[in-house]
Rosetta silent file (secondary structure, phi, psi, omega in degrees, C-alpha in Angstrom):
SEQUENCE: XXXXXXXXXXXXXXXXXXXXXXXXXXXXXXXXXXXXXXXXXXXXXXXXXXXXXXXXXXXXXXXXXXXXXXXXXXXXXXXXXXXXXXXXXXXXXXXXXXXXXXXXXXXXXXXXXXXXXXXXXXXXXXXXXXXXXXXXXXXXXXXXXXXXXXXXXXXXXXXXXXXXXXXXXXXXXXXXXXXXXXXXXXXXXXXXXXXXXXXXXXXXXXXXXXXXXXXXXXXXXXXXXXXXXXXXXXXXXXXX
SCORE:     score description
SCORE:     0.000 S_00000001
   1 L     0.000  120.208  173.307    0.000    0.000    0.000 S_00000001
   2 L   -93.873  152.928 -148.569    1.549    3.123   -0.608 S_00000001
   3 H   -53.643  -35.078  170.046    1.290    6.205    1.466 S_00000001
   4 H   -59.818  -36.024 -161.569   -1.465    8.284   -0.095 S_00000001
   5 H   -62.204  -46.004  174.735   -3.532    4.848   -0.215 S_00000001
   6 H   -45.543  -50.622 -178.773   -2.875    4.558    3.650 S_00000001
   7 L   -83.887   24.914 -177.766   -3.961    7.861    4.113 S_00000001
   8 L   -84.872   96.464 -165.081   -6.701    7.258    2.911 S_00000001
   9 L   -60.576  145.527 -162.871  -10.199    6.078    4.453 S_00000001
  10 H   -54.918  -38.513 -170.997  -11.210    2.599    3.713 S_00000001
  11 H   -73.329    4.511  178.314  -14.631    3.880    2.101 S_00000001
  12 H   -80.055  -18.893 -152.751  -12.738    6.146   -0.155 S_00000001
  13 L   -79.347  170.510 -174.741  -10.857    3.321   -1.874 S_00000001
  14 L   -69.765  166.956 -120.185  -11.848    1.749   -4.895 S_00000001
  15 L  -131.458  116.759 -175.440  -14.107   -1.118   -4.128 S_00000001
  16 L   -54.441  161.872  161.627  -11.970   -4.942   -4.042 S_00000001
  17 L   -30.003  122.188  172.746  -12.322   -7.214   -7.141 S_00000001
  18 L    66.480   15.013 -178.441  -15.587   -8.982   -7.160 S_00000001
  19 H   -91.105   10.116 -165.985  -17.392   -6.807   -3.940 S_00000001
  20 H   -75.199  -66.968 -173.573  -19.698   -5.364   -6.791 S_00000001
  21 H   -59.525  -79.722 -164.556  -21.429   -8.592   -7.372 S_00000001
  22 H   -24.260  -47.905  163.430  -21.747   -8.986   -3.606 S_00000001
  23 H   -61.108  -76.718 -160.910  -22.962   -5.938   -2.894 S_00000001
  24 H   -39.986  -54.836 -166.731  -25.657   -6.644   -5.692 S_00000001
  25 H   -45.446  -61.234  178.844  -26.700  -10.054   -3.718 S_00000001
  26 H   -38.341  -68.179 -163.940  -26.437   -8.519   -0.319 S_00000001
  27 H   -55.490  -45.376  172.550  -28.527   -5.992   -1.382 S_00000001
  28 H   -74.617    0.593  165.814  -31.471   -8.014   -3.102 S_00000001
  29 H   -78.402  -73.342  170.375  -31.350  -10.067   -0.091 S_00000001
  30 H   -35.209  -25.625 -155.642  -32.011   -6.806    2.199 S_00000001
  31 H   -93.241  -50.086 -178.160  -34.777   -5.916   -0.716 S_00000001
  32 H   -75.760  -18.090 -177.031  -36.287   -9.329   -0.012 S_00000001
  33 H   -84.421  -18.687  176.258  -36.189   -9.339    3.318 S_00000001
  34 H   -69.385  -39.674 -173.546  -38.136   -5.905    3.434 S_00000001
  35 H   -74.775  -33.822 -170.508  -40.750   -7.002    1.004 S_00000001
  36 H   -53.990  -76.852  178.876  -41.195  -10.040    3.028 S_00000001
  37 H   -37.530  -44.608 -169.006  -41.896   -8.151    6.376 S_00000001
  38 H   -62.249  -65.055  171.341  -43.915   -5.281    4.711 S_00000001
  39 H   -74.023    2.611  172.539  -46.203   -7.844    3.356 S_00000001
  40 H   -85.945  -55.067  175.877  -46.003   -9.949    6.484 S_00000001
  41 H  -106.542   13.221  151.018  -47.845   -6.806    8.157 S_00000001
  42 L   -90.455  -36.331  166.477  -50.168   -5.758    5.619 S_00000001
  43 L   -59.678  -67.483 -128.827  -51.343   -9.829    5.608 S_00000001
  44 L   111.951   -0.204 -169.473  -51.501   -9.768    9.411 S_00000001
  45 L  -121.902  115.012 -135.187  -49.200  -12.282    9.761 S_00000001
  46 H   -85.554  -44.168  163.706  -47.463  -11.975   12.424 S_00000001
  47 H   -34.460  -62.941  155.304  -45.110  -14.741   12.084 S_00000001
  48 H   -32.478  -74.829  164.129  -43.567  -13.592    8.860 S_00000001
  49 H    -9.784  -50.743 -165.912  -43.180  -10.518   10.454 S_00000001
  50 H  -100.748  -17.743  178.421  -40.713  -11.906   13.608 S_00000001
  51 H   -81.387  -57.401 -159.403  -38.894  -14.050   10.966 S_00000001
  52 H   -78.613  -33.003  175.809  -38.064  -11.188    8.218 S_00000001
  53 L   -71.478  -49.974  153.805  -36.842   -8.420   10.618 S_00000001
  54 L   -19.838  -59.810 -176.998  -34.490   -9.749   12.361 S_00000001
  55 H   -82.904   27.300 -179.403  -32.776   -9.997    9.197 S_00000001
  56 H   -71.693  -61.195  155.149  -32.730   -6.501    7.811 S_00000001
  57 H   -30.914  -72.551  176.495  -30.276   -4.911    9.827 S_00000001
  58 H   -17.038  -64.843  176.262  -27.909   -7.840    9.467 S_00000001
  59 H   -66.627  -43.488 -179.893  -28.069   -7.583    6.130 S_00000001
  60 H   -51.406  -62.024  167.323  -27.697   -3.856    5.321 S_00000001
  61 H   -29.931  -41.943  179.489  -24.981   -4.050    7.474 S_00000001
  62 H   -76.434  -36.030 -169.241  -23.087   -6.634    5.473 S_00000001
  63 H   -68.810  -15.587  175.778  -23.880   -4.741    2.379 S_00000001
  64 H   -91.050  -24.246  173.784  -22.432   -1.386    3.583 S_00000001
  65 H   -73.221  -24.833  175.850  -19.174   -3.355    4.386 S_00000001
  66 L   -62.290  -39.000 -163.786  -18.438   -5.142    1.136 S_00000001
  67 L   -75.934    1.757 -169.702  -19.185   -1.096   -0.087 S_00000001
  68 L    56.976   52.708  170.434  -16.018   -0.209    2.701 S_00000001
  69 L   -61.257  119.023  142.692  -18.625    1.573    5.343 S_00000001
  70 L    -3.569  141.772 -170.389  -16.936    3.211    7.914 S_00000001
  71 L   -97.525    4.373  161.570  -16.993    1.379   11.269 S_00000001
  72 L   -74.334  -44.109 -162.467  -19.474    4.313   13.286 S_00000001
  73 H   -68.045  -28.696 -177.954  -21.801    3.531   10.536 S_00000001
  74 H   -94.152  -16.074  166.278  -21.929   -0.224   10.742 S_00000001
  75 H   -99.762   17.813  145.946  -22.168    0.462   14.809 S_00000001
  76 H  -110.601    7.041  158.438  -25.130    2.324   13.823 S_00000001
  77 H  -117.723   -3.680  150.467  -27.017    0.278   12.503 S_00000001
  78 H   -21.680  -63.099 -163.078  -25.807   -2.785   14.923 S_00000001
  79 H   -62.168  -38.464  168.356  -27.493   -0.559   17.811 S_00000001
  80 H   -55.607  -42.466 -176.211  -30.694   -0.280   15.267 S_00000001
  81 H   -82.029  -37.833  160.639  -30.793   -3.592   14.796 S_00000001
  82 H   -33.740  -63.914  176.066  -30.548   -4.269   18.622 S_00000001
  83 H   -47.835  -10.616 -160.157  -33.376   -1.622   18.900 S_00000001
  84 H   -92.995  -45.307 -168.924  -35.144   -3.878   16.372 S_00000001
  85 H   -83.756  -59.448  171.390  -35.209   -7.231   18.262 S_00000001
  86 H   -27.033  -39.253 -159.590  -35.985   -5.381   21.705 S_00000001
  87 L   -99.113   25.765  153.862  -38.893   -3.676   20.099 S_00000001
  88 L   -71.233  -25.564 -176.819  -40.324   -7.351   19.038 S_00000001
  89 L   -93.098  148.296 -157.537  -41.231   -8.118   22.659 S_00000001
  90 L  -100.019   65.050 -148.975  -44.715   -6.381   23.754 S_00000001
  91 L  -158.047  125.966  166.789  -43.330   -5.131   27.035 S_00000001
  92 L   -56.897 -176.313   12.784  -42.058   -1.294   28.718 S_00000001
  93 L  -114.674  -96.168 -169.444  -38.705   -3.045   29.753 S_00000001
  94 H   -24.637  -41.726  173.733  -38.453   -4.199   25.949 S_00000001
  95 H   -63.937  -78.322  148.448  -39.435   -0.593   24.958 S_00000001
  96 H    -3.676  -65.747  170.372  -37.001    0.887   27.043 S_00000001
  97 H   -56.233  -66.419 -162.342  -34.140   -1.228   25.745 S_00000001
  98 H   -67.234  -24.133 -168.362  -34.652   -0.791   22.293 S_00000001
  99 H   -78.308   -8.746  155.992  -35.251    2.887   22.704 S_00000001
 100 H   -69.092  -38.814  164.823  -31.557    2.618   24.229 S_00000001
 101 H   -47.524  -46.596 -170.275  -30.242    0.915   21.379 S_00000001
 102 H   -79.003  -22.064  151.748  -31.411    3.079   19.071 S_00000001
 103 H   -34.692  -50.880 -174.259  -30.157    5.897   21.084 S_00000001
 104 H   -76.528  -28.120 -174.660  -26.932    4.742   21.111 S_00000001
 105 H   -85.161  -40.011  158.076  -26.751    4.338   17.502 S_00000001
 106 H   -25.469  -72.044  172.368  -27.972    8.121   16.877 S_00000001
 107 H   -36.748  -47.361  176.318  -24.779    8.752   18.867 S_00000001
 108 H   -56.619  -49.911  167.305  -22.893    7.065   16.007 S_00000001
 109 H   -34.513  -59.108  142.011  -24.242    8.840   13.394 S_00000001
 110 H     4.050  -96.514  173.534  -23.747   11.924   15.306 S_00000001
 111 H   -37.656  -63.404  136.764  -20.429   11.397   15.503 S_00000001
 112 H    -4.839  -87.537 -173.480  -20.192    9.755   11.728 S_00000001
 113 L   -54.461  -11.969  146.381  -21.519   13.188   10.624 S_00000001
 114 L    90.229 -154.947 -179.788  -18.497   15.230   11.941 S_00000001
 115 L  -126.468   11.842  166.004  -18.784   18.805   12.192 S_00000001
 116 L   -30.756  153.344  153.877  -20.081   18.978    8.102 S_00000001
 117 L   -70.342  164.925  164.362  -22.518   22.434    7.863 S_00000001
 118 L  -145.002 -163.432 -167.594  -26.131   21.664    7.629 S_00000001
 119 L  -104.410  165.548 -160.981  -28.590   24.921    6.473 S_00000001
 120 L  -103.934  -29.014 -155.258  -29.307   26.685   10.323 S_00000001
 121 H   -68.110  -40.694  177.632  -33.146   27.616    8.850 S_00000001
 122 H   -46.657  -28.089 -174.654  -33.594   23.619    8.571 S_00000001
 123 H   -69.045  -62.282 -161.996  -32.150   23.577   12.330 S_00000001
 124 H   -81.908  -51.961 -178.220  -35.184   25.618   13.741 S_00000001
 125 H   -75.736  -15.160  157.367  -37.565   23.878   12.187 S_00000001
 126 H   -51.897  -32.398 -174.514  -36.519   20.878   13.363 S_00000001
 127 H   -61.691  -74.724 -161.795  -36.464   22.847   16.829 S_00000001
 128 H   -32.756  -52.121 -160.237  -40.161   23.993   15.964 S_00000001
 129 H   -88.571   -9.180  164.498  -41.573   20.518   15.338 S_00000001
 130 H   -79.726  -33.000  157.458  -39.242   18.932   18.294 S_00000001
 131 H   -87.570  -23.055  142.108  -41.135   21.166   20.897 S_00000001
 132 H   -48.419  -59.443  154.666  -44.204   20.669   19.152 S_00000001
 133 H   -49.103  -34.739  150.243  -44.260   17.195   19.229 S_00000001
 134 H   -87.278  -12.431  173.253  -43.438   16.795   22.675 S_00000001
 135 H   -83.044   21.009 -179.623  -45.508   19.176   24.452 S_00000001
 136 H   -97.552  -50.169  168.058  -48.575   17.581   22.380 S_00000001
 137 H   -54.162  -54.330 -158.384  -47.563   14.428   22.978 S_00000001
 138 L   -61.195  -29.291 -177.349  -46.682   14.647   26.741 S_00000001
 139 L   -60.647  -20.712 -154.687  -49.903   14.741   28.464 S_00000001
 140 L  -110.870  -28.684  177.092  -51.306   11.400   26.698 S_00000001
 141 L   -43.957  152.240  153.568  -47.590    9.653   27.132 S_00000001
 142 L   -76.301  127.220 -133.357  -47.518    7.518   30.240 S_00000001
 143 L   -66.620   -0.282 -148.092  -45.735    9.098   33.291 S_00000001
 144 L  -103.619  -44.914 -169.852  -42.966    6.639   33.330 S_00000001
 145 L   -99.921  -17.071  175.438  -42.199    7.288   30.000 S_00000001
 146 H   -60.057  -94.994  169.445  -42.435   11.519   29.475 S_00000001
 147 H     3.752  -87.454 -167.150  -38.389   11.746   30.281 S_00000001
 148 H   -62.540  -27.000  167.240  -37.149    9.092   28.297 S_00000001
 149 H  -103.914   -0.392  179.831  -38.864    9.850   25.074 S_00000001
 150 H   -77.463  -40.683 -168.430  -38.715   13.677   25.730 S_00000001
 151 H   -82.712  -25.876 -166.700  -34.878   13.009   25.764 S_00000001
 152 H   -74.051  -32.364  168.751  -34.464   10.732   23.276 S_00000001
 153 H   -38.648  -49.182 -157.212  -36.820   12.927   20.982 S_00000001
 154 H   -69.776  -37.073 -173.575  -34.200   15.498   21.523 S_00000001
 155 H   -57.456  -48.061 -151.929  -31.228   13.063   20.356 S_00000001
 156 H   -96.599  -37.573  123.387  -32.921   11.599   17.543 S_00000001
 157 H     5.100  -49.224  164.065  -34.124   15.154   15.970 S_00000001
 158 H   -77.537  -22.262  170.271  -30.499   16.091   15.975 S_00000001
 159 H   -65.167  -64.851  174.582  -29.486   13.083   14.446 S_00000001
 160 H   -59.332  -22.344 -176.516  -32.143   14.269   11.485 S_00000001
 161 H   -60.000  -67.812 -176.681  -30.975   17.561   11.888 S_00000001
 162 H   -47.464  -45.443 -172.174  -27.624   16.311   11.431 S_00000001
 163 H   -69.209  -23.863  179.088  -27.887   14.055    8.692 S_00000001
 164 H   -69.250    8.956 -174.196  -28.758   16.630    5.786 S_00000001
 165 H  -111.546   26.896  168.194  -25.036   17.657    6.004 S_00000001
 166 L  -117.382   -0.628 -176.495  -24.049   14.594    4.282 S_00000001
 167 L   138.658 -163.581 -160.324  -26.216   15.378    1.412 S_00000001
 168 L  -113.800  -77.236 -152.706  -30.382   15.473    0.322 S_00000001
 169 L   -59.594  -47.177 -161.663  -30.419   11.040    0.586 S_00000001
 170 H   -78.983  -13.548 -159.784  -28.853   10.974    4.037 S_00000001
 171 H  -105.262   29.565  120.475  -31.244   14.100    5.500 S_00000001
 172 H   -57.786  -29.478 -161.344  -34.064   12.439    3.843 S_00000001
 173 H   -89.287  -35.697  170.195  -32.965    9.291    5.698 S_00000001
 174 L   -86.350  -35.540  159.809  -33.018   11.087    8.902 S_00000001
 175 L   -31.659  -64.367  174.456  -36.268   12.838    8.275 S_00000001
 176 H   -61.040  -15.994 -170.266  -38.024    9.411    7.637 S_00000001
 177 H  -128.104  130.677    2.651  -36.370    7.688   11.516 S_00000001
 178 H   -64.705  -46.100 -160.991  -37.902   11.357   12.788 S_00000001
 179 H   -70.667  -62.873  170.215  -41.023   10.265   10.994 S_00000001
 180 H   -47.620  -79.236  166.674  -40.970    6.607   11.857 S_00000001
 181 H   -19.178  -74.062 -164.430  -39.898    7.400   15.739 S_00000001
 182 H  -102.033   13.858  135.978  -42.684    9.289   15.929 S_00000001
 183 H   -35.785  -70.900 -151.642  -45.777    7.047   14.595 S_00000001
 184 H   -69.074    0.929 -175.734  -44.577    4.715   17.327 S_00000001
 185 H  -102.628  -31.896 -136.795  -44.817    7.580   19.911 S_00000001
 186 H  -122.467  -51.598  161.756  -47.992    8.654   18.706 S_00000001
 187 H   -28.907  -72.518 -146.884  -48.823    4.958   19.316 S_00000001
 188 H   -93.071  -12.472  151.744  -47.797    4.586   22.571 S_00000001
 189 L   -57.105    4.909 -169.374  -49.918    8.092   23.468 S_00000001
 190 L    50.461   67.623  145.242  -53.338    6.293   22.361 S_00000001
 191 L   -54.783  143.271  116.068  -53.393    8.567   19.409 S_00000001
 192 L     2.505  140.253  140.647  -55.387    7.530   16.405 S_00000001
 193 L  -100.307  145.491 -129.750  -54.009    5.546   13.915 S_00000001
 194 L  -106.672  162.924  163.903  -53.395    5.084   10.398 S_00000001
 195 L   -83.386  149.234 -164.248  -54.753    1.465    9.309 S_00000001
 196 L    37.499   92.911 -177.140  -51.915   -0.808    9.652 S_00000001
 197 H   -70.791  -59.127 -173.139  -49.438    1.270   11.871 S_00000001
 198 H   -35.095  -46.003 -172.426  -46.711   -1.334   11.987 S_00000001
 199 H   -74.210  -52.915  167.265  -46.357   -1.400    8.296 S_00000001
 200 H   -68.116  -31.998  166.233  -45.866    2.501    7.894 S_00000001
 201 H   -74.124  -45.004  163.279  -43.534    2.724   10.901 S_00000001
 202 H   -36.836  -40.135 -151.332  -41.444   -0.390    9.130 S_00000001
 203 H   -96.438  -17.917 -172.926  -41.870    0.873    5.877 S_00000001
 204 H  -113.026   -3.216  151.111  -40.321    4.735    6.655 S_00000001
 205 H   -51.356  -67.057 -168.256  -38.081    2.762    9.451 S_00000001
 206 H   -64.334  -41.394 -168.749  -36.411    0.492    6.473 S_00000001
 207 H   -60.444  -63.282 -174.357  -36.206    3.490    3.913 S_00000001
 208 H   -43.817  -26.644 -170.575  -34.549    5.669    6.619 S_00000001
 209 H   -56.553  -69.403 -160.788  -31.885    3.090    7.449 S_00000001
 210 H   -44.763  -58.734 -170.523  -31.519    2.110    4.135 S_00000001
 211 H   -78.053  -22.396  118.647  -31.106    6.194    2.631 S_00000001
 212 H   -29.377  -64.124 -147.966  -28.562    7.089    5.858 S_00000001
 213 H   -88.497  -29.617 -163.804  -26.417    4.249    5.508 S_00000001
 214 H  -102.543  -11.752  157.386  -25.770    4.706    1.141 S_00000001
 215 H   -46.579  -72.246 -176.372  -26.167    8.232    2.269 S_00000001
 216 H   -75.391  -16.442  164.825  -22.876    8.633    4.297 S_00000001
 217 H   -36.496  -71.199  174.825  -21.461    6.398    2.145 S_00000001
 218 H   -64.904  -51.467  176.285  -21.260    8.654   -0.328 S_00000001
 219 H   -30.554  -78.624  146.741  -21.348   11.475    1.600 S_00000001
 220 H    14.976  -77.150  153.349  -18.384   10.184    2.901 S_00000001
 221 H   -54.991  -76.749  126.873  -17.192    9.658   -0.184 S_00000001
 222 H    29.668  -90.857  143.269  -17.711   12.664   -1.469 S_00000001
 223 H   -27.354  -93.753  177.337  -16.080   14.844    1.289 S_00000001
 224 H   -24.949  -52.747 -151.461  -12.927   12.488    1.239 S_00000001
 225 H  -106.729    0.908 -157.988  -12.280   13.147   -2.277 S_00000001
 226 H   -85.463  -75.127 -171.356  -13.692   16.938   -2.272 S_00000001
 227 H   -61.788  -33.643 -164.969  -10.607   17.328    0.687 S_00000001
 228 H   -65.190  -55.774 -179.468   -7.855   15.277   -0.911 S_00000001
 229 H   -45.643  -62.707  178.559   -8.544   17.573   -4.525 S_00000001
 230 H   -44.547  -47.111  158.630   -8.323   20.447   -2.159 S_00000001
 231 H   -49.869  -41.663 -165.838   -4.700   19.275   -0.595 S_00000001
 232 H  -120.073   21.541  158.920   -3.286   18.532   -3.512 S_00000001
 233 H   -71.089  -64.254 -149.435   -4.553   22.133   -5.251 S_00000001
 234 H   -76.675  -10.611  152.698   -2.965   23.372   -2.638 S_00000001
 235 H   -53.407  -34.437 -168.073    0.946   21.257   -2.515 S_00000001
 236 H   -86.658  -55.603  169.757    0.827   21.879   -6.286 S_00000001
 237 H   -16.843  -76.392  143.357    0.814   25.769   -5.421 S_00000001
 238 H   -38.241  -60.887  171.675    3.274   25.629   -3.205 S_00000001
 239 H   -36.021  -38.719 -168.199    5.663   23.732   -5.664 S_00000001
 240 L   -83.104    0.000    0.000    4.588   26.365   -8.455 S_00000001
């Protein structure tokens, strides 16, 4: 490896010999595993449903590493998929957990996302609909529970906040897991509901994963090769 390649981030490099087709596999595997669940809770059937999720995460996950994902990004969607098997069991303790998982992976992202700009006017409304949504919410939440989703609300908002500074696919990606998040919130206030809730918080759950993780990817990408052209304007300068 020679020294620029070293200095280099794994997800900048060119992609090894044969991870194309893999990636392709991976990916129609994740694609299948989505339709399977999706239609597993549009049937009703619940079974499908406990089989096909579990493997979503898993999968995404393999598929951003064959692509050379970063290693915050593959521990964020680890913690997602942890939030994913907690929030199979019908139970506050189970609720609790996964909203800790998924917490934790919001930190990664976080982190992932750096100190990039994002637009500040996008920032306030994000404020605006993050103090809307919880004082609306808080009365009909259960008391046990007003804290712990008030804070995590704040976390996962910034996370969406956050994510549009990788690009319009990752802060779409955070929009939708703002979006998602709070169906299931709206849920556990005895809200109304859409017919088949499960299926629209899954189905803007999977997209968000899915448009974050090829999101920073690129983003990533991106960046990486936006500074290295920038470095080596400016060494060529110097020389000249």
């Amino acid at each position: 490896m020679s020294a620029t390649e070293s200095r280099t981030p794994s997800w900048a490099r060119p992609a090894p010999a044969g991870a194309g087709s893999t990636a392709r596999i991976l990916l129609g595997g994740f694609a299948a595993a989505t339709a399977v669940d999706l239609g597993s809770l549009l049937a009703g059937w619940h079974l499908g449903h406990v089989i096909a999720k579990p493997l979503l995460m898993p999968l995404l996950v393999a598929y951003v590493i064959v692509r050379g994902a970063p290693r915050l990004l593959v521990a964020a969607l680890l913690f997602g998929w942890g939030g994913d098997l907690a929030l199979l069991f019908d139970a506050d303790a189970a609720f609790l957990v996964g909203m800790g998982s998924f917490a934790v992976g919001h930190v990664c992202y976080l982190v992932l996302f750096g100190k990039r700009a994002a637009n500040p006017l996008l920032g306030g409304a994000y404020v605006l609909a993050l103090v809307g949504t919880v004082a609306m919410l808080w009365a009909d939440l259960p008391a046990d529970l007003r804290i712990p989703v008030a804070g995590y609300s704040l976390l996962l908002t910034a996370m969406a906040y956050r994510s549009s500074s990788l690009g319009v696919r990752a802060g779409i990606g955070g929009a939708l897991f703002l979006l998602s998040d709070t169906l299931i919130a709206t849920g556990v206030a005895a809200w109304p509901q859409l017919p088949r809730p499960d299926f629209w918080i899954m189905a803007t759950y999977v997209a968000a994963q899915y448009l974050l993780a090829t999101g920073a990817i690129t983003g990533a990408i991106t960046g990486e090769t936006g500074a290295a052209a920038a470095g080596t304007t400016t060494r060529e300068a110097g020389v000249r």
